C-alpha cells in the first residue's frame, strides 16, 4: 500500500482580509455581494464549527430570501458500506499494539488530559485505533459533549430558505469512500501529525471558538478572521495529496462553478460558503474575481 508522509500544513493565506472592516453596517453576519450584469449572488461566509448556543440576527438573510431564486449550499458526502467497513477494519491496531505505543509521550499525555476532563469518555475507547482515527473520534466526541456542531449555520440557512419557499441547491457531492481510503494510506508520521492536529483543534474549539463565533455573528469580520482557523478535520484531510486535489476541484471549484451558473440568469440568489473555501488564496472569491465577477466586500 502506498504511504503518504506527513506534510506540515502551510499557514493559512487569506486573500480578502484587507478588504473587510471591523463591523458591517447592518445587523448580523457580514455578507459579500457578487455581481455580473443584472444578476447577483449574496454570499454568507460561515464557520465550520459553532457552539449550539450561538445566536445571530437572521433579519438580513430573511430579507434577501424574498424573491431569491435559490440558495447554494456546500456539498454533501456520499459513501458506501464496503468502503466504510474497509476503513473500520483497516484502522484497528494489531493485537498487542496500543495507541500509546504509536504517539509521543507528550501527545499521549495531552490526549489523557482531554479524556479526563470530558465526561463519558474513556481512554480505553480509543486504545486500539490508529492515531488518526483515535484523534478524529476524540475530536468529534469532545465537540458533541461541549455542544459544538459542524455546519450548523448551513442547516439554519437551509431551514430559513425552506420556510421562505426558496429551494436549496447543493454545489457538489463528495465521495466519502475516496477520503476514507486515503486515511488508510497515511504512514506513521502522518498519523502522528493528524493526532496532534485534532488535539490542537480541541483546544481551539474550547477556548477561542466561542469569542470568534460571537465576532462572526456581530459582523466583525476582521476580528473573526484574525482568530479563525480551518477545522482540524480539513487540515488532516489536506495532508493526503489525492484529497487535496478533490478539495480543490469540489469544495473550491464546485462552489465557484455553482455561483457562476447562478450569475448567468438575472435576479438574485444566495450562497453559504465556509471561510476556508471562500477566502483562502485561489479560493472561491479569487477565482470569481479572475472570471470578471464584481465582488463587493463588507463595507463600513
CSV table of C-alpha atoms in Angstrom, one decimal:
chain,number,residue,atom,x,y,z
A,1,UNK,CA,0.0,0.0,0.0
A,2,UNK,CA,1.5,3.4,-0.9
A,3,UNK,CA,2.4,5.7,2.0
A,4,UNK,CA,1.6,9.3,2.4
A,5,UNK,CA,4.1,11.1,4.6
A,6,UNK,CA,3.0,13.9,6.9
A,7,UNK,CA,3.1,17.4,5.5
A,8,UNK,CA,3.3,20.4,7.7
A,9,UNK,CA,0.3,22.5,6.9
A,10,UNK,CA,1.2,25.8,5.4
A,11,UNK,CA,0.0,28.9,7.2
A,12,UNK,CA,-3.4,29.9,6.1
A,13,UNK,CA,-3.2,32.6,3.5
A,14,UNK,CA,-6.4,34.7,3.3
A,15,UNK,CA,-6.9,36.7,0.1
A,16,UNK,CA,-9.6,39.2,1.3
A,17,UNK,CA,-8.5,40.3,4.7
A,18,UNK,CA,-7.5,43.8,3.7
A,19,UNK,CA,-10.9,44.5,2.1
A,20,UNK,CA,-13.1,43.9,5.2
A,21,UNK,CA,-13.6,46.3,8.0
A,22,UNK,CA,-14.2,45.9,11.7
A,23,UNK,CA,-18.0,45.8,11.6
A,24,UNK,CA,-20.7,45.7,9.0
A,25,UNK,CA,-23.4,48.4,9.0
A,26,UNK,CA,-26.3,46.1,9.1
A,27,UNK,CA,-27.2,43.6,11.9
A,28,UNK,CA,-26.0,40.1,11.7
A,29,UNK,CA,-23.0,38.4,10.0
A,30,UNK,CA,-21.2,40.2,7.1
A,31,UNK,CA,-22.0,39.2,3.5
A,32,UNK,CA,-20.3,39.6,0.2
A,33,UNK,CA,-22.2,40.7,-2.9
A,34,UNK,CA,-21.2,39.2,-6.3
A,35,UNK,CA,-22.5,40.9,-9.4
A,36,UNK,CA,-22.4,40.2,-13.1
A,37,UNK,CA,-24.8,42.2,-15.3
A,38,UNK,CA,-28.3,42.0,-13.9
A,39,UNK,CA,-27.5,39.0,-11.7
A,40,UNK,CA,-26.3,39.0,-8.1
A,41,UNK,CA,-25.3,36.3,-5.5
A,42,UNK,CA,-25.1,37.3,-1.9
A,43,UNK,CA,-22.6,35.2,0.0
A,44,UNK,CA,-22.7,34.4,3.7
A,45,UNK,CA,-19.2,33.4,4.8
A,46,UNK,CA,-19.6,30.8,7.6
A,47,UNK,CA,-17.7,28.9,10.2
A,48,UNK,CA,-17.2,25.1,10.0
A,49,UNK,CA,-17.9,24.7,13.7
A,50,UNK,CA,-20.1,26.8,16.0
A,51,UNK,CA,-21.5,26.5,19.6
A,52,UNK,CA,-25.1,25.3,19.7
A,53,UNK,CA,-25.8,28.3,21.9
A,54,UNK,CA,-24.7,30.8,19.3
A,55,UNK,CA,-27.4,33.2,18.2
A,56,UNK,CA,-27.3,35.6,15.3
A,57,UNK,CA,-29.6,38.1,13.7
A,58,UNK,CA,-31.2,36.5,10.7
A,59,UNK,CA,-33.1,39.6,9.6
A,60,UNK,CA,-30.8,40.4,6.6
A,61,UNK,CA,-30.8,36.8,5.3
A,62,UNK,CA,-34.6,36.6,5.6
A,63,UNK,CA,-34.9,39.9,3.7
A,64,UNK,CA,-32.6,38.7,0.9
A,65,UNK,CA,-34.5,35.4,0.6
A,66,UNK,CA,-37.6,37.3,-0.5
A,67,UNK,CA,-37.6,37.0,-4.3
A,68,UNK,CA,-34.4,34.9,-4.3
A,69,UNK,CA,-34.1,32.2,-7.0
A,70,UNK,CA,-32.4,29.7,-4.8
A,71,UNK,CA,-29.7,29.2,-2.1
A,72,UNK,CA,-26.4,27.4,-2.9
A,73,UNK,CA,-25.0,25.3,-0.1
A,74,UNK,CA,-21.8,23.2,0.3
A,75,UNK,CA,-21.8,19.6,-0.9
A,76,UNK,CA,-23.0,16.5,0.8
A,77,UNK,CA,-20.8,13.4,1.5
A,78,UNK,CA,-21.8,10.1,0.0
A,79,UNK,CA,-20.2,6.8,0.9
A,80,UNK,CA,-20.8,3.1,0.6
A,81,UNK,CA,-20.9,0.3,3.2
A,82,UNK,CA,-17.9,-1.6,1.7
A,83,UNK,CA,-15.5,1.3,2.0
A,84,UNK,CA,-16.8,2.1,5.4
A,85,UNK,CA,-16.2,-1.4,6.6
A,86,UNK,CA,-12.7,-1.3,5.0
A,87,UNK,CA,-11.9,1.8,6.9
A,88,UNK,CA,-13.1,0.5,10.3
A,89,UNK,CA,-11.2,-2.8,9.9
A,90,UNK,CA,-8.0,-1.1,8.5
A,91,UNK,CA,-7.9,1.5,11.2
A,92,UNK,CA,-7.8,-1.0,14.1
A,93,UNK,CA,-4.4,-1.7,15.6
A,94,UNK,CA,-2.9,-5.2,15.5
A,95,UNK,CA,-3.3,-7.3,18.6
A,96,UNK,CA,-0.8,-6.3,21.3
A,97,UNK,CA,-0.3,-2.8,19.9
A,98,UNK,CA,-1.9,0.2,21.6
A,99,UNK,CA,-2.3,3.9,20.9
A,100,UNK,CA,0.3,4.9,23.4
A,101,UNK,CA,2.9,2.8,21.6
A,102,UNK,CA,2.5,4.9,18.4
A,103,UNK,CA,2.4,8.5,19.7
A,104,UNK,CA,5.0,10.5,21.7
A,105,UNK,CA,4.5,10.5,25.4
A,106,UNK,CA,3.8,14.3,25.5
A,107,UNK,CA,1.0,13.9,22.9
A,108,UNK,CA,-0.5,10.9,24.8
A,109,UNK,CA,-0.4,12.9,28.0
A,110,UNK,CA,-2.4,15.7,26.2
A,111,UNK,CA,-4.9,13.0,25.0
A,112,UNK,CA,-5.3,11.6,28.5
A,113,UNK,CA,-5.9,15.1,29.9
A,114,UNK,CA,-8.7,15.7,27.4
A,115,UNK,CA,-10.3,12.4,28.1
A,116,UNK,CA,-10.1,13.0,31.9
A,117,UNK,CA,-11.8,16.4,31.5
A,118,UNK,CA,-14.7,15.1,29.3
A,119,UNK,CA,-17.5,13.2,31.0
A,120,UNK,CA,-18.4,9.9,29.5
A,121,UNK,CA,-15.1,9.3,27.7
A,122,UNK,CA,-12.5,6.6,28.5
A,123,UNK,CA,-9.0,6.3,27.1
A,124,UNK,CA,-9.7,2.6,26.5
A,125,UNK,CA,-12.3,3.5,23.9
A,126,UNK,CA,-9.5,4.8,21.6
A,127,UNK,CA,-6.7,2.5,22.7
A,128,UNK,CA,-6.9,0.0,19.7
A,129,UNK,CA,-7.2,2.6,16.9
A,130,UNK,CA,-4.6,4.1,14.7
A,131,UNK,CA,-3.6,7.7,15.9
A,132,UNK,CA,-5.5,9.5,13.1
A,133,UNK,CA,-8.8,7.7,13.8
A,134,UNK,CA,-8.3,8.0,17.6
A,135,UNK,CA,-7.7,11.7,17.3
A,136,UNK,CA,-10.6,12.2,14.9
A,137,UNK,CA,-13.1,10.3,17.1
A,138,UNK,CA,-11.9,12.1,20.2
A,139,UNK,CA,-12.3,15.4,18.4
A,140,UNK,CA,-15.9,14.5,17.4
A,141,UNK,CA,-16.8,13.2,20.8
A,142,UNK,CA,-15.5,16.3,22.6
A,143,UNK,CA,-17.4,18.6,20.2
A,144,UNK,CA,-20.6,16.7,20.9
A,145,UNK,CA,-20.0,16.7,24.6
A,146,UNK,CA,-19.5,20.5,24.5
A,147,UNK,CA,-22.4,21.2,22.2
A,148,UNK,CA,-20.4,22.3,19.3
A,149,UNK,CA,-21.9,21.5,15.9
A,150,UNK,CA,-20.4,21.2,12.4
A,151,UNK,CA,-22.0,23.2,9.6
A,152,UNK,CA,-24.9,24.2,11.8
A,153,UNK,CA,-25.1,27.6,10.1
A,154,UNK,CA,-25.6,25.9,6.7
A,155,UNK,CA,-28.5,23.9,8.2
A,156,UNK,CA,-30.0,27.0,9.7
A,157,UNK,CA,-29.9,29.0,6.4
A,158,UNK,CA,-31.4,26.0,4.6
A,159,UNK,CA,-34.2,25.9,7.0
A,160,UNK,CA,-34.8,29.7,6.6
A,161,UNK,CA,-34.9,29.2,2.9
A,162,UNK,CA,-37.4,26.3,3.1
A,163,UNK,CA,-39.7,28.5,5.3
A,164,UNK,CA,-39.5,31.2,2.7
A,165,UNK,CA,-40.3,28.8,-0.1
A,166,UNK,CA,-36.8,29.1,-1.6
A,167,UNK,CA,-35.1,25.9,-2.9
A,168,UNK,CA,-31.6,24.9,-1.9
A,169,UNK,CA,-29.0,23.6,-4.4
A,170,UNK,CA,-26.1,21.5,-3.4
A,171,UNK,CA,-22.9,22.8,-5.1
A,172,UNK,CA,-21.1,19.4,-5.3
A,173,UNK,CA,-21.1,15.9,-3.9
A,174,UNK,CA,-18.1,14.5,-2.0
A,175,UNK,CA,-17.1,10.8,-2.4
A,176,UNK,CA,-16.5,9.8,1.2
A,177,UNK,CA,-15.1,6.5,0.1
A,178,UNK,CA,-12.1,8.2,-1.5
A,179,UNK,CA,-11.4,10.0,1.7
A,180,UNK,CA,-11.6,7.0,4.0
A,181,UNK,CA,-9.3,5.1,1.6
A,182,UNK,CA,-6.8,8.0,1.7
A,183,UNK,CA,-6.8,7.9,5.5
A,184,UNK,CA,-5.6,4.3,5.4
A,185,UNK,CA,-2.6,5.3,3.3
A,186,UNK,CA,-1.3,7.7,6.0
A,187,UNK,CA,2.1,6.5,7.3
A,188,UNK,CA,3.2,6.6,11.0
A,189,UNK,CA,4.4,10.2,10.7
A,190,UNK,CA,1.3,11.4,9.1
A,191,UNK,CA,-0.9,9.6,11.7
A,192,UNK,CA,1.0,11.4,14.5
A,193,UNK,CA,0.6,14.7,12.8
A,194,UNK,CA,-3.1,14.3,12.4
A,195,UNK,CA,-3.4,13.1,16.1
A,196,UNK,CA,-1.7,16.4,17.2
A,197,UNK,CA,-3.9,18.4,14.8
A,198,UNK,CA,-7.0,17.0,16.4
A,199,UNK,CA,-5.7,17.8,19.9
A,200,UNK,CA,-4.9,21.4,18.7
A,201,UNK,CA,-8.4,21.6,17.3
A,202,UNK,CA,-10.0,20.5,20.5
A,203,UNK,CA,-8.0,23.2,22.4
A,204,UNK,CA,-9.0,25.8,19.9
A,205,UNK,CA,-12.7,25.0,19.9
A,206,UNK,CA,-12.9,25.0,23.7
A,207,UNK,CA,-11.0,28.3,24.2
A,208,UNK,CA,-11.0,30.5,21.1
A,209,UNK,CA,-14.1,29.4,19.1
A,210,UNK,CA,-16.8,31.0,21.4
A,211,UNK,CA,-15.4,34.5,21.1
A,212,UNK,CA,-14.6,34.2,17.5
A,213,UNK,CA,-18.1,32.9,16.7
A,214,UNK,CA,-19.6,35.9,18.5
A,215,UNK,CA,-17.5,38.2,16.4
A,216,UNK,CA,-18.8,36.4,13.3
A,217,UNK,CA,-22.4,36.8,14.5
A,218,UNK,CA,-21.9,40.5,15.0
A,219,UNK,CA,-20.4,41.1,11.6
A,220,UNK,CA,-17.0,41.8,12.9
A,221,UNK,CA,-15.1,40.1,10.1
A,222,UNK,CA,-11.7,41.5,10.9
A,223,UNK,CA,-11.8,40.1,14.4
A,224,UNK,CA,-13.3,36.8,13.3
A,225,UNK,CA,-10.7,36.2,10.7
A,226,UNK,CA,-7.8,37.2,13.0
A,227,UNK,CA,-8.9,34.3,15.2
A,228,UNK,CA,-10.2,31.9,12.6
A,229,UNK,CA,-8.5,28.6,11.8
A,230,UNK,CA,-9.8,25.9,9.5
A,231,UNK,CA,-11.3,22.8,11.1
A,232,UNK,CA,-8.8,20.2,12.3
A,233,UNK,CA,-10.7,17.7,10.0
A,234,UNK,CA,-9.9,19.8,7.0
A,235,UNK,CA,-6.3,20.2,8.0
A,236,UNK,CA,-5.8,16.5,8.4
A,237,UNK,CA,-7.6,15.7,5.2
A,238,UNK,CA,-5.5,18.1,3.3
A,239,UNK,CA,-2.4,16.1,4.4
A,240,UNK,CA,-3.3,13.5,1.8
A,241,UNK,CA,-2.4,14.6,-1.7
A,242,UNK,CA,-5.3,13.0,-3.5
A,243,UNK,CA,-7.8,14.6,-1.2
A,244,UNK,CA,-6.1,17.9,-1.7
A,245,UNK,CA,-7.0,17.5,-5.4
A,246,UNK,CA,-10.6,16.7,-4.6
A,247,UNK,CA,-10.8,19.7,-2.3
A,248,UNK,CA,-9.5,22.0,-5.0
A,249,UNK,CA,-11.9,20.5,-7.6
A,250,UNK,CA,-15.0,20.2,-5.4
A,251,UNK,CA,-15.0,22.5,-2.4
A,252,UNK,CA,-13.4,25.4,-4.3
A,253,UNK,CA,-14.1,24.6,-7.9
A,254,UNK,CA,-17.6,23.2,-7.4
A,255,UNK,CA,-18.8,26.1,-5.4
A,256,UNK,CA,-17.2,28.6,-7.8
A,257,UNK,CA,-19.0,26.9,-10.7
A,258,UNK,CA,-22.3,26.8,-8.9
A,259,UNK,CA,-22.1,30.6,-8.2
A,260,UNK,CA,-21.1,31.3,-11.8
A,261,UNK,CA,-24.1,29.4,-13.0
A,262,UNK,CA,-26.3,31.5,-10.7
A,263,UNK,CA,-24.8,34.6,-12.2
A,264,UNK,CA,-25.9,33.7,-15.7
A,265,UNK,CA,-29.6,34.5,-15.0
A,266,UNK,CA,-30.9,37.9,-14.0
A,267,UNK,CA,-32.1,38.1,-10.4
A,268,UNK,CA,-30.6,37.3,-7.0
A,269,UNK,CA,-29.5,34.1,-5.3
A,270,UNK,CA,-27.7,33.4,-2.0
A,271,UNK,CA,-24.8,31.2,-1.2
A,272,UNK,CA,-23.4,29.8,2.0
A,273,UNK,CA,-19.6,29.2,1.8
A,274,UNK,CA,-17.2,28.3,4.7
A,275,UNK,CA,-14.5,30.9,5.2
A,276,UNK,CA,-11.8,28.2,4.5
A,277,UNK,CA,-13.2,27.9,0.9
A,278,UNK,CA,-14.3,31.4,0.4
A,279,UNK,CA,-11.3,33.5,1.5
A,280,UNK,CA,-8.1,31.4,1.1
A,281,UNK,CA,-5.8,32.4,-1.7
A,282,UNK,CA,-7.1,30.9,-5.0
A,283,UNK,CA,-10.3,30.3,-3.2
A,284,UNK,CA,-13.8,31.0,-4.3
A,285,UNK,CA,-13.6,34.8,-4.2
A,286,UNK,CA,-10.2,34.9,-6.0
A,287,UNK,CA,-11.5,32.6,-8.8
A,288,UNK,CA,-14.7,34.6,-9.3
A,289,UNK,CA,-12.7,37.9,-9.5
A,290,UNK,CA,-10.5,36.3,-12.1
A,291,UNK,CA,-13.6,35.4,-14.1
A,292,UNK,CA,-14.7,39.0,-14.1
A,293,UNK,CA,-17.3,38.9,-11.3
A,294,UNK,CA,-17.6,42.2,-9.4
A,295,UNK,CA,-17.0,41.4,-5.7
A,296,UNK,CA,-18.3,43.9,-3.2
A,297,UNK,CA,-16.8,43.1,0.2
A,298,UNK,CA,-18.5,44.1,3.5
A,299,UNK,CA,-18.4,47.8,3.7
A,300,UNK,CA,-18.1,50.3,6.6
